PDB file of C-alpha atoms in Angstrom:
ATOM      1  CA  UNK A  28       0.000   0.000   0.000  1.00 69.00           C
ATOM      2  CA  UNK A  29       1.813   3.068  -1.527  1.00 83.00           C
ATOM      3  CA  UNK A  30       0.874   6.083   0.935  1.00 93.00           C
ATOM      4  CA  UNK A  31       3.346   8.260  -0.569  1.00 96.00           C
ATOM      5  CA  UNK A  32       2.956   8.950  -4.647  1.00 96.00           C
ATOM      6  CA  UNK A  33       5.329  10.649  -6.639  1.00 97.00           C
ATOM      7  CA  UNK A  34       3.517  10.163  -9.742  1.00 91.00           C
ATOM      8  CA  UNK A  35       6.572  12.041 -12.272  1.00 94.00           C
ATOM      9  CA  UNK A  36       9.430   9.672 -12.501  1.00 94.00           C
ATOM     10  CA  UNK A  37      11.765  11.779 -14.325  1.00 96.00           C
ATOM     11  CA  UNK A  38      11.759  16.052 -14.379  1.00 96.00           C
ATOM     12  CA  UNK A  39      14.204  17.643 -17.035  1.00 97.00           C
ATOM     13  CA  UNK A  40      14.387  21.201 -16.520  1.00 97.00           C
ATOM     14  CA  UNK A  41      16.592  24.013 -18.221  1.00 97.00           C
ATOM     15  CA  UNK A  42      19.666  25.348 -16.052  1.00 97.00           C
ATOM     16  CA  UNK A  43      17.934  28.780 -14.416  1.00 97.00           C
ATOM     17  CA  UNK A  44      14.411  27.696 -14.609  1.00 98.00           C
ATOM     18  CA  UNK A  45      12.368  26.280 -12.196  1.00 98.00           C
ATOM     19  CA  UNK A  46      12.017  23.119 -11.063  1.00 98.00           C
ATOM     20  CA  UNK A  47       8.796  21.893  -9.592  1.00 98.00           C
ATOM     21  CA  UNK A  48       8.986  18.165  -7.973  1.00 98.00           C
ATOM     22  CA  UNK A  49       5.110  17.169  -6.791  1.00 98.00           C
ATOM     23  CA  UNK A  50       4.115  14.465  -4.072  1.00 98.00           C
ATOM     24  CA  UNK A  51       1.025  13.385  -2.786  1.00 98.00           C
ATOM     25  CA  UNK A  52      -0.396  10.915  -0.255  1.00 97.00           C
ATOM     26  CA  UNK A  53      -3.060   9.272   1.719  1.00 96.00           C
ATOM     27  CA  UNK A  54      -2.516   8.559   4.959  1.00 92.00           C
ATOM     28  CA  UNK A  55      -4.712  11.748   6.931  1.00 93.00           C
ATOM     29  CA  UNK A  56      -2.716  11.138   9.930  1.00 91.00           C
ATOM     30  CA  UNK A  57       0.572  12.197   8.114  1.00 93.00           C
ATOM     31  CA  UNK A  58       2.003  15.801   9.505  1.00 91.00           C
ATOM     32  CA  UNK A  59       5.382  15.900   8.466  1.00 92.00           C
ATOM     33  CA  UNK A  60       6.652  15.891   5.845  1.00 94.00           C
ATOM     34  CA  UNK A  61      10.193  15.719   4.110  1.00 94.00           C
ATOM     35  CA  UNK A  62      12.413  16.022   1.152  1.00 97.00           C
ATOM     36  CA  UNK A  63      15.775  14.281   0.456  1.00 96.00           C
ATOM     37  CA  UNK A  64      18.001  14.169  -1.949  1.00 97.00           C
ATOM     38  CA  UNK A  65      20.429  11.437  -3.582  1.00 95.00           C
ATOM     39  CA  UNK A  66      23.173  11.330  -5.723  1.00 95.00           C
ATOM     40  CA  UNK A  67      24.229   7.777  -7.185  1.00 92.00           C
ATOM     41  CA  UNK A  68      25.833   5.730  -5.085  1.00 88.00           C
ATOM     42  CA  UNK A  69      25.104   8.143  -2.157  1.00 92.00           C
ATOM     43  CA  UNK A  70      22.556   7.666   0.451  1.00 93.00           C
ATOM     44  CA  UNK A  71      19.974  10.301   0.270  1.00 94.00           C
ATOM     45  CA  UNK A  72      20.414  13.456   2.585  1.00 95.00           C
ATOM     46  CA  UNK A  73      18.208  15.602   4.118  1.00 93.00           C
ATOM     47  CA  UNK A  74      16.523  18.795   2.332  1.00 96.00           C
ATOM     48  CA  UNK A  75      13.952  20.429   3.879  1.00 95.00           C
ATOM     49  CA  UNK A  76      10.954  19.511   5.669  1.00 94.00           C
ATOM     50  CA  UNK A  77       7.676  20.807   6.532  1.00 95.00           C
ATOM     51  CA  UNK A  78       5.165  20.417   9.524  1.00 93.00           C
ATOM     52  CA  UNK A  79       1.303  20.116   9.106  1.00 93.00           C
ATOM     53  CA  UNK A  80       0.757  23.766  10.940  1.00 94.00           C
ATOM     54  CA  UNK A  81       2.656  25.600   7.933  1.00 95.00           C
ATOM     55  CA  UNK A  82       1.625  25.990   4.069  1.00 96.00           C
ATOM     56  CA  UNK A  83       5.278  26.956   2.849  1.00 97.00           C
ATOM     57  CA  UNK A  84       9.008  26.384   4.200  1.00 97.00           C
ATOM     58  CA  UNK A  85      11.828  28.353   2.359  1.00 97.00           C
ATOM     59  CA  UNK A  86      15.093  27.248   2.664  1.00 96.00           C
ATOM     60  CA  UNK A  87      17.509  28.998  -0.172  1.00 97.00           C
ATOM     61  CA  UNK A  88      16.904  27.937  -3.474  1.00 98.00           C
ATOM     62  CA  UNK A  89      13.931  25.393  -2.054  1.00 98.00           C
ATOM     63  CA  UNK A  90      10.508  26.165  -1.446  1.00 98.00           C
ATOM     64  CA  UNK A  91       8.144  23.112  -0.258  1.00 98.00           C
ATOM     65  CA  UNK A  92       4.898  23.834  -0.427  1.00 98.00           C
ATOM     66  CA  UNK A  93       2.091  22.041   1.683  1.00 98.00           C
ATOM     67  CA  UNK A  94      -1.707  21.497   0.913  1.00 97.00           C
ATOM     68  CA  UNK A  95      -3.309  19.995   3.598  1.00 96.00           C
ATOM     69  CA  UNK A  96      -6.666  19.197   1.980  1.00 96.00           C
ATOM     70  CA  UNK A  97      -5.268  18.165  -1.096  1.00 97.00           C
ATOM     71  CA  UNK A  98      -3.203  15.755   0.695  1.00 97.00           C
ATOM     72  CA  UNK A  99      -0.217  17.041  -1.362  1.00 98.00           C
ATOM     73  CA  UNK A 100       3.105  19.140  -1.749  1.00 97.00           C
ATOM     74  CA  UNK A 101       5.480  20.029  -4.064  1.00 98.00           C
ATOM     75  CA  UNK A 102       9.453  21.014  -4.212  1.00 98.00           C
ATOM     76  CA  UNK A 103      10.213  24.266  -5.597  1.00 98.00           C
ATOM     77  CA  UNK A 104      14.141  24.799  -6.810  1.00 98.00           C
ATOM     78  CA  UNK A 105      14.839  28.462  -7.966  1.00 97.00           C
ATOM     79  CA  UNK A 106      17.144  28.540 -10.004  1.00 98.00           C
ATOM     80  CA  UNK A 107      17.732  25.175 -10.783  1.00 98.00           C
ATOM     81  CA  UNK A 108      21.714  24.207 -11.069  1.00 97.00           C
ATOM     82  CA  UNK A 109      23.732  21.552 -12.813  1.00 96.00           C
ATOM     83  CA  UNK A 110      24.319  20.321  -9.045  1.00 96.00           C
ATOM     84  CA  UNK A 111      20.333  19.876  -8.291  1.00 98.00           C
ATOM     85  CA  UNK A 112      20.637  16.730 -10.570  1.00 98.00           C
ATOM     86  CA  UNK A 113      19.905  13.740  -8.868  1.00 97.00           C
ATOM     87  CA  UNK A 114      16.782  11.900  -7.127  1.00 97.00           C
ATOM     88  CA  UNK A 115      14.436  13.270  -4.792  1.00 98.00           C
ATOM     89  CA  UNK A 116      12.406  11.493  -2.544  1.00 97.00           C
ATOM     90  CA  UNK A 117       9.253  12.965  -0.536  1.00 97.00           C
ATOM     91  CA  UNK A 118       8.802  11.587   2.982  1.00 95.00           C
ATOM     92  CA  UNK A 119       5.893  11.666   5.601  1.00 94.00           C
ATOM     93  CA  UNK A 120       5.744  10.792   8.873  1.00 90.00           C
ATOM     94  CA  UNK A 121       2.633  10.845  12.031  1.00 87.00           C
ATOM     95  CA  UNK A 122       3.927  12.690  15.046  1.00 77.00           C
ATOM     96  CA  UNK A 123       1.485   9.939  16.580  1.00 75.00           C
ATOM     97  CA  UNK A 124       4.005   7.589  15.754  1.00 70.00           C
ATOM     98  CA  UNK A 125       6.598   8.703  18.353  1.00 65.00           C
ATOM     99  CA  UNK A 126       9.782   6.782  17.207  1.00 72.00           C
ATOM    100  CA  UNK A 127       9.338   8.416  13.311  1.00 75.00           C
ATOM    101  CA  UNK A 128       8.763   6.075  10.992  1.00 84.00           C
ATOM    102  CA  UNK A 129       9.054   7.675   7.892  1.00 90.00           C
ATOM    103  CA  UNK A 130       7.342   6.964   4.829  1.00 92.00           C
ATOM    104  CA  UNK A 131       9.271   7.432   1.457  1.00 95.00           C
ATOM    105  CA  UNK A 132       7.579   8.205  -2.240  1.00 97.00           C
ATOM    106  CA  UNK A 133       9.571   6.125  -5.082  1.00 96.00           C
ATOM    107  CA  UNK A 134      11.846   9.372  -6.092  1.00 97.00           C
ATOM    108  CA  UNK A 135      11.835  11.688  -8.866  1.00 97.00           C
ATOM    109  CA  UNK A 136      14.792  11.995 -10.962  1.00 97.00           C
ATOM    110  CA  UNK A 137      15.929  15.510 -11.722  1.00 98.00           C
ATOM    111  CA  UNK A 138      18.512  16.475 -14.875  1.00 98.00           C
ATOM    112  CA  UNK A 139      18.909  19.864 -15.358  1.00 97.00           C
ATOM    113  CA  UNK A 140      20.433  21.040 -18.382  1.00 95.00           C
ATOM    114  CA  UNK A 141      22.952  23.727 -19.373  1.00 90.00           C
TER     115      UNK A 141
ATOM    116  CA  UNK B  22      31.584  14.815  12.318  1.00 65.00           C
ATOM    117  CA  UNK B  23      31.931  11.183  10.673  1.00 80.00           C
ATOM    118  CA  UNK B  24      28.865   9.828   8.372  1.00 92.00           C
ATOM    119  CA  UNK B  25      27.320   6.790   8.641  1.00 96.00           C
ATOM    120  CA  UNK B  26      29.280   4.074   7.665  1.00 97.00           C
ATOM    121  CA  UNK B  27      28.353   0.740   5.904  1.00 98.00           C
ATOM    122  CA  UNK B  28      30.122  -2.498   4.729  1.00 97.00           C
ATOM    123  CA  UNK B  29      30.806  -3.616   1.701  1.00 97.00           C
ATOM    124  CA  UNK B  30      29.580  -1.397  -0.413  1.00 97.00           C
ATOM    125  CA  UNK B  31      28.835  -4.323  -3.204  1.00 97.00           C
ATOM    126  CA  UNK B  32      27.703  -7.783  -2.788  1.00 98.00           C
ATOM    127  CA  UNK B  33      26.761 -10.693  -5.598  1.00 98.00           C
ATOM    128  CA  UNK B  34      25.645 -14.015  -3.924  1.00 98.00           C
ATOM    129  CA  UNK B  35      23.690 -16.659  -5.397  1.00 97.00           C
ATOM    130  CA  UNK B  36      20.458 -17.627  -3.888  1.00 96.00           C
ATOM    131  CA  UNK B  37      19.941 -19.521  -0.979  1.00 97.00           C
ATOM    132  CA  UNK B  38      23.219 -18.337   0.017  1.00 98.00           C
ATOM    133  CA  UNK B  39      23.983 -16.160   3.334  1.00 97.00           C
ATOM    134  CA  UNK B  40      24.739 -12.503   3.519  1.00 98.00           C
ATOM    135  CA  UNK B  41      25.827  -9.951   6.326  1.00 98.00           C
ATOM    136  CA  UNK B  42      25.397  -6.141   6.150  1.00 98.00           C
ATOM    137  CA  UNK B  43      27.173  -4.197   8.818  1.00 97.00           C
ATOM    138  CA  UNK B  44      26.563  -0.440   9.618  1.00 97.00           C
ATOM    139  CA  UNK B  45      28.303   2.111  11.960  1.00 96.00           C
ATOM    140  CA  UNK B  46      25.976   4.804  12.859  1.00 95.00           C
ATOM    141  CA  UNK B  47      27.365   8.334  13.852  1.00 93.00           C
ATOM    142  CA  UNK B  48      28.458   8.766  16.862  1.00 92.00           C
ATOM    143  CA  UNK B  49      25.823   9.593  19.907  1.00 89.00           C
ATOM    144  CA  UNK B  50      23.166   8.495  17.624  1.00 91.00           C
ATOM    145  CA  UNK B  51      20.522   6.544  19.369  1.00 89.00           C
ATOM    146  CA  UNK B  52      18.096   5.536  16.899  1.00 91.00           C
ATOM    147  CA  UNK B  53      19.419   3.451  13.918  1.00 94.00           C
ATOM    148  CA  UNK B  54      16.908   2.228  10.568  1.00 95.00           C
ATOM    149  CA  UNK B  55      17.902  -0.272   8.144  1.00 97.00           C
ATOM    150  CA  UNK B  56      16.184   0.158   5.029  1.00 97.00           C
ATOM    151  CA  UNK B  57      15.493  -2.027   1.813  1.00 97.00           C
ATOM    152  CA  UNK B  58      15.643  -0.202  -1.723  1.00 96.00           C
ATOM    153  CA  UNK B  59      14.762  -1.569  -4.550  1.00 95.00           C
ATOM    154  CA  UNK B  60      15.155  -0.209  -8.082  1.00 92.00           C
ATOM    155  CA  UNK B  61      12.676   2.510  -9.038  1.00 91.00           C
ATOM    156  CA  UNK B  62      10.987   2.393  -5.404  1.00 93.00           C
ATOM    157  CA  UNK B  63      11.746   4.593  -2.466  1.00 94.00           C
ATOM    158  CA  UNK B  64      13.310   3.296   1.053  1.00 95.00           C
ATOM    159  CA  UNK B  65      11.127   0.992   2.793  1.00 95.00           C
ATOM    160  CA  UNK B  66      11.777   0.715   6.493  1.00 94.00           C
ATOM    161  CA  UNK B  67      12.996  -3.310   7.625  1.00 97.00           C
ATOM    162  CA  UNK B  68      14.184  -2.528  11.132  1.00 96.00           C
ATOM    163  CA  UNK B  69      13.820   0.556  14.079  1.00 94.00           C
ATOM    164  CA  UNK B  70      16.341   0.174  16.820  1.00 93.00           C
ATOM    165  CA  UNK B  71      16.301   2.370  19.787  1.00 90.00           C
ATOM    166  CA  UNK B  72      19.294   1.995  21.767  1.00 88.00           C
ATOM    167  CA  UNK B  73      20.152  -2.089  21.419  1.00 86.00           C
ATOM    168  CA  UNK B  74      16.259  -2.645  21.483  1.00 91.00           C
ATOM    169  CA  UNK B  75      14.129  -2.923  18.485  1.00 93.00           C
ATOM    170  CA  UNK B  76      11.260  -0.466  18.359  1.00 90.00           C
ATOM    171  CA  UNK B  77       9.513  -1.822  14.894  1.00 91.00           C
ATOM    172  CA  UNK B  78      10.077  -4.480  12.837  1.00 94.00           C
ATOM    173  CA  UNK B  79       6.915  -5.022  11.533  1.00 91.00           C
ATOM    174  CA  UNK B  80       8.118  -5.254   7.692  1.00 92.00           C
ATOM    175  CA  UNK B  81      11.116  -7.070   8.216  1.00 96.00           C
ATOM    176  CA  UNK B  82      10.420 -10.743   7.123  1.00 95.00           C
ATOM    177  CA  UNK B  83      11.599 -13.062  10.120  1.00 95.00           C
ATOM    178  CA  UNK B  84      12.393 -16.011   8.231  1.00 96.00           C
ATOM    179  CA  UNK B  85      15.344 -14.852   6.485  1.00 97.00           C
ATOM    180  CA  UNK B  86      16.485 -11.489   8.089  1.00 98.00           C
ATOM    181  CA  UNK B  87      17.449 -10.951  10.838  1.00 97.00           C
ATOM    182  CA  UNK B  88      19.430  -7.851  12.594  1.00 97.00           C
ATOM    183  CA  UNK B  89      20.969  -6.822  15.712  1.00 96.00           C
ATOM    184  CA  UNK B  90      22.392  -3.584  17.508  1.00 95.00           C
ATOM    185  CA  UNK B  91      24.492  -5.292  20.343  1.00 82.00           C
ATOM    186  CA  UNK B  92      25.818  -2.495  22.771  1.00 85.00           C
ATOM    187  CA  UNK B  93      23.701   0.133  21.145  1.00 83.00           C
ATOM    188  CA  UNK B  94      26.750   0.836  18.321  1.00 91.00           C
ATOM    189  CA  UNK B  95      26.878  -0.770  15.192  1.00 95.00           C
ATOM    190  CA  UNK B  96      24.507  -3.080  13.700  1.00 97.00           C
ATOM    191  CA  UNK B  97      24.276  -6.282  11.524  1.00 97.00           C
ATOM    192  CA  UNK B  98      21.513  -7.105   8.894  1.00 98.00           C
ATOM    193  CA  UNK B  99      21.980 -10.801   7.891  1.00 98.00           C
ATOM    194  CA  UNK B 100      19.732 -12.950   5.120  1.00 98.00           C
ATOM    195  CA  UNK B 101      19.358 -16.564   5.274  1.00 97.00           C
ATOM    196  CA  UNK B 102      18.465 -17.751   2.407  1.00 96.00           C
ATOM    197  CA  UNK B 103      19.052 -15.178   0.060  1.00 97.00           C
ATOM    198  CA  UNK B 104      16.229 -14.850  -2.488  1.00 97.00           C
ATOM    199  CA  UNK B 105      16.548 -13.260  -6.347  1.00 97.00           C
ATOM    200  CA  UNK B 106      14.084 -10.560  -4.812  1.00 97.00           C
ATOM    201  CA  UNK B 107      16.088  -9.676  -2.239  1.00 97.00           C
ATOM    202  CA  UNK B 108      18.378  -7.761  -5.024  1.00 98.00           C
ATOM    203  CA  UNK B 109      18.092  -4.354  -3.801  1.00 97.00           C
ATOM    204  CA  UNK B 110      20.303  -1.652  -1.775  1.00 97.00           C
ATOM    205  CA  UNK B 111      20.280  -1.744   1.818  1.00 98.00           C
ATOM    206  CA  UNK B 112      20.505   1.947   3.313  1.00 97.00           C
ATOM    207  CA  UNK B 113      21.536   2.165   7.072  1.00 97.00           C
ATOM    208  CA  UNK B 114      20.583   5.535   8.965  1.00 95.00           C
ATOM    209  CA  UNK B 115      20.804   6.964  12.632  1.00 93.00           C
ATOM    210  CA  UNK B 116      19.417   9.489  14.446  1.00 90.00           C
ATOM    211  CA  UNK B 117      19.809  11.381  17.376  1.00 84.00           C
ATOM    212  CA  UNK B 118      17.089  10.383  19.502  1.00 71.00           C
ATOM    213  CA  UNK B 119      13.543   9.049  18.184  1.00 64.00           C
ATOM    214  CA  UNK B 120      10.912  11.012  17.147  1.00 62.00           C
ATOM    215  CA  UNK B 121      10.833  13.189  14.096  1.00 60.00           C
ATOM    216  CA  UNK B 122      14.239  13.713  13.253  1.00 68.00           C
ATOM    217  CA  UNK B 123      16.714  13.915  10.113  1.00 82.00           C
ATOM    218  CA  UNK B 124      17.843  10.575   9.715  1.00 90.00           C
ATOM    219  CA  UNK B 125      21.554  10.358   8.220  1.00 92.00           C
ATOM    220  CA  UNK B 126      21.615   8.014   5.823  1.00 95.00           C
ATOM    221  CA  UNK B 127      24.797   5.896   4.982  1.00 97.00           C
ATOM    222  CA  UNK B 128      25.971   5.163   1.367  1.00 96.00           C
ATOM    223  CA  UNK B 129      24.346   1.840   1.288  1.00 97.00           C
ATOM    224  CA  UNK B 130      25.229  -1.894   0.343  1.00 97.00           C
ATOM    225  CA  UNK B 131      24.523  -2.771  -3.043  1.00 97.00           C
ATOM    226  CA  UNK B 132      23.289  -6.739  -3.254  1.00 98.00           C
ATOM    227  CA  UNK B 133      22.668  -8.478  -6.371  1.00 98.00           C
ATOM    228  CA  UNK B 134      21.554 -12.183  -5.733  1.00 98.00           C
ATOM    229  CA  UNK B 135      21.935 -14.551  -8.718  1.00 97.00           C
TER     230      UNK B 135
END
């Protein structure tokens, strides 16, 4: 049972532009929510996260946006660089579960080009 | 600060043979997660330890993995039998203390059972 979606497998995006990485899920008793990041052979590291009691989380060049009734969020890089290429993963966790299991979506894989 | 550690990095075994994962977690970090990754999905969660005592294994299939944290330190994943679909990367990570935390991920074990 997939709770996390990351429907877009694959994002190309022009070096400068945006890049906008979407995830939604299913679980209601999800509040937090995260974003990492992985380069091959790498483990993924930590982005950014958000908590259910915000709509938006800045951090630099990344934006995550959250939609509570929608059940879904999105990634915002501005502007993207050659350096944002590599998979990103969405991530939710219930604070109800107290030892934080996280949830992961299957990735989306990010080129940007020159 | 050192990163999570893991051992090897590759693996090829033939099934029904044995295999043994080890992982170092950064130092002071209470909470360790093994995860499973297989091609084109995202992270699923095997094994929660807290301390030397597991917290949630509830996906980790009994009769052929198994894992300890003895001392609270590093940590073994072992399979016995090794099965074709057991071809994935295993990710270690730690955290500080439970809860809703970044999780440090390690650069993972690559295993490819013939």
């Amino acid at each position: 049972d997939q709770q996390v979606k990351q429907n877009s497998p694959s994002l190309s995006v022009q070096e400068g532009r945006i890049s906008i990485l979407n995830c939604d899920y299913t679980n209601s008793m999800f509040d937090y929510f995260l974003w990492y990041k992985k380069y091959p052979a790498e483990g993924p590291t930590f982005l950014i996260s958000i908590s259910s009691i915000k709509d938006k989380n800045e951090d630099g060049r990344f934006t995550v946006f959250l939609n509570k009734s929608a059940k879904h969020l999105s990634l915002h890089i501005v502007p993207s660089q050659p350096g944002d290429s590599a998979v990103y993963f969405c991530a939710a966790s219930a604070r109800t579960d107290s030892w934080g299991k996280l949830q992961f979506g299957a990735g989306t894989q990010v080129v940007v080009t020159p | 600060e050192a990163g999570v550690a893991q051992s090897p990095r590759y693996k090829i075994i033939e099934k029904r043979q044995s295999v043994a994962f080890w992982c170092n977690p950064i130092s002071g970090h209470a909470t360790l997660y093994w995860y499973q990754q297989i091609l084109g999905q995202g992270p699923k969660l095997l094994i929660q330890f807290q301390n030397n005592g597991v917290v949630d294994d509830s996906q980790l299939p009994k009769d052929r993995f198994s894992a300890e944290r003895l001392k609270g330190v590093d940590s073994t994943l072992k399979i016995q039998p090794a099965k074709l679909e057991d071809s994935a990367v295993y990710l270690c990570a730690s955290s500080f203390i439970r809860g809703i935390y970044e999780q440090y991920f390690g650069p993972g074990t690559r295993l490819t059972v013939t």
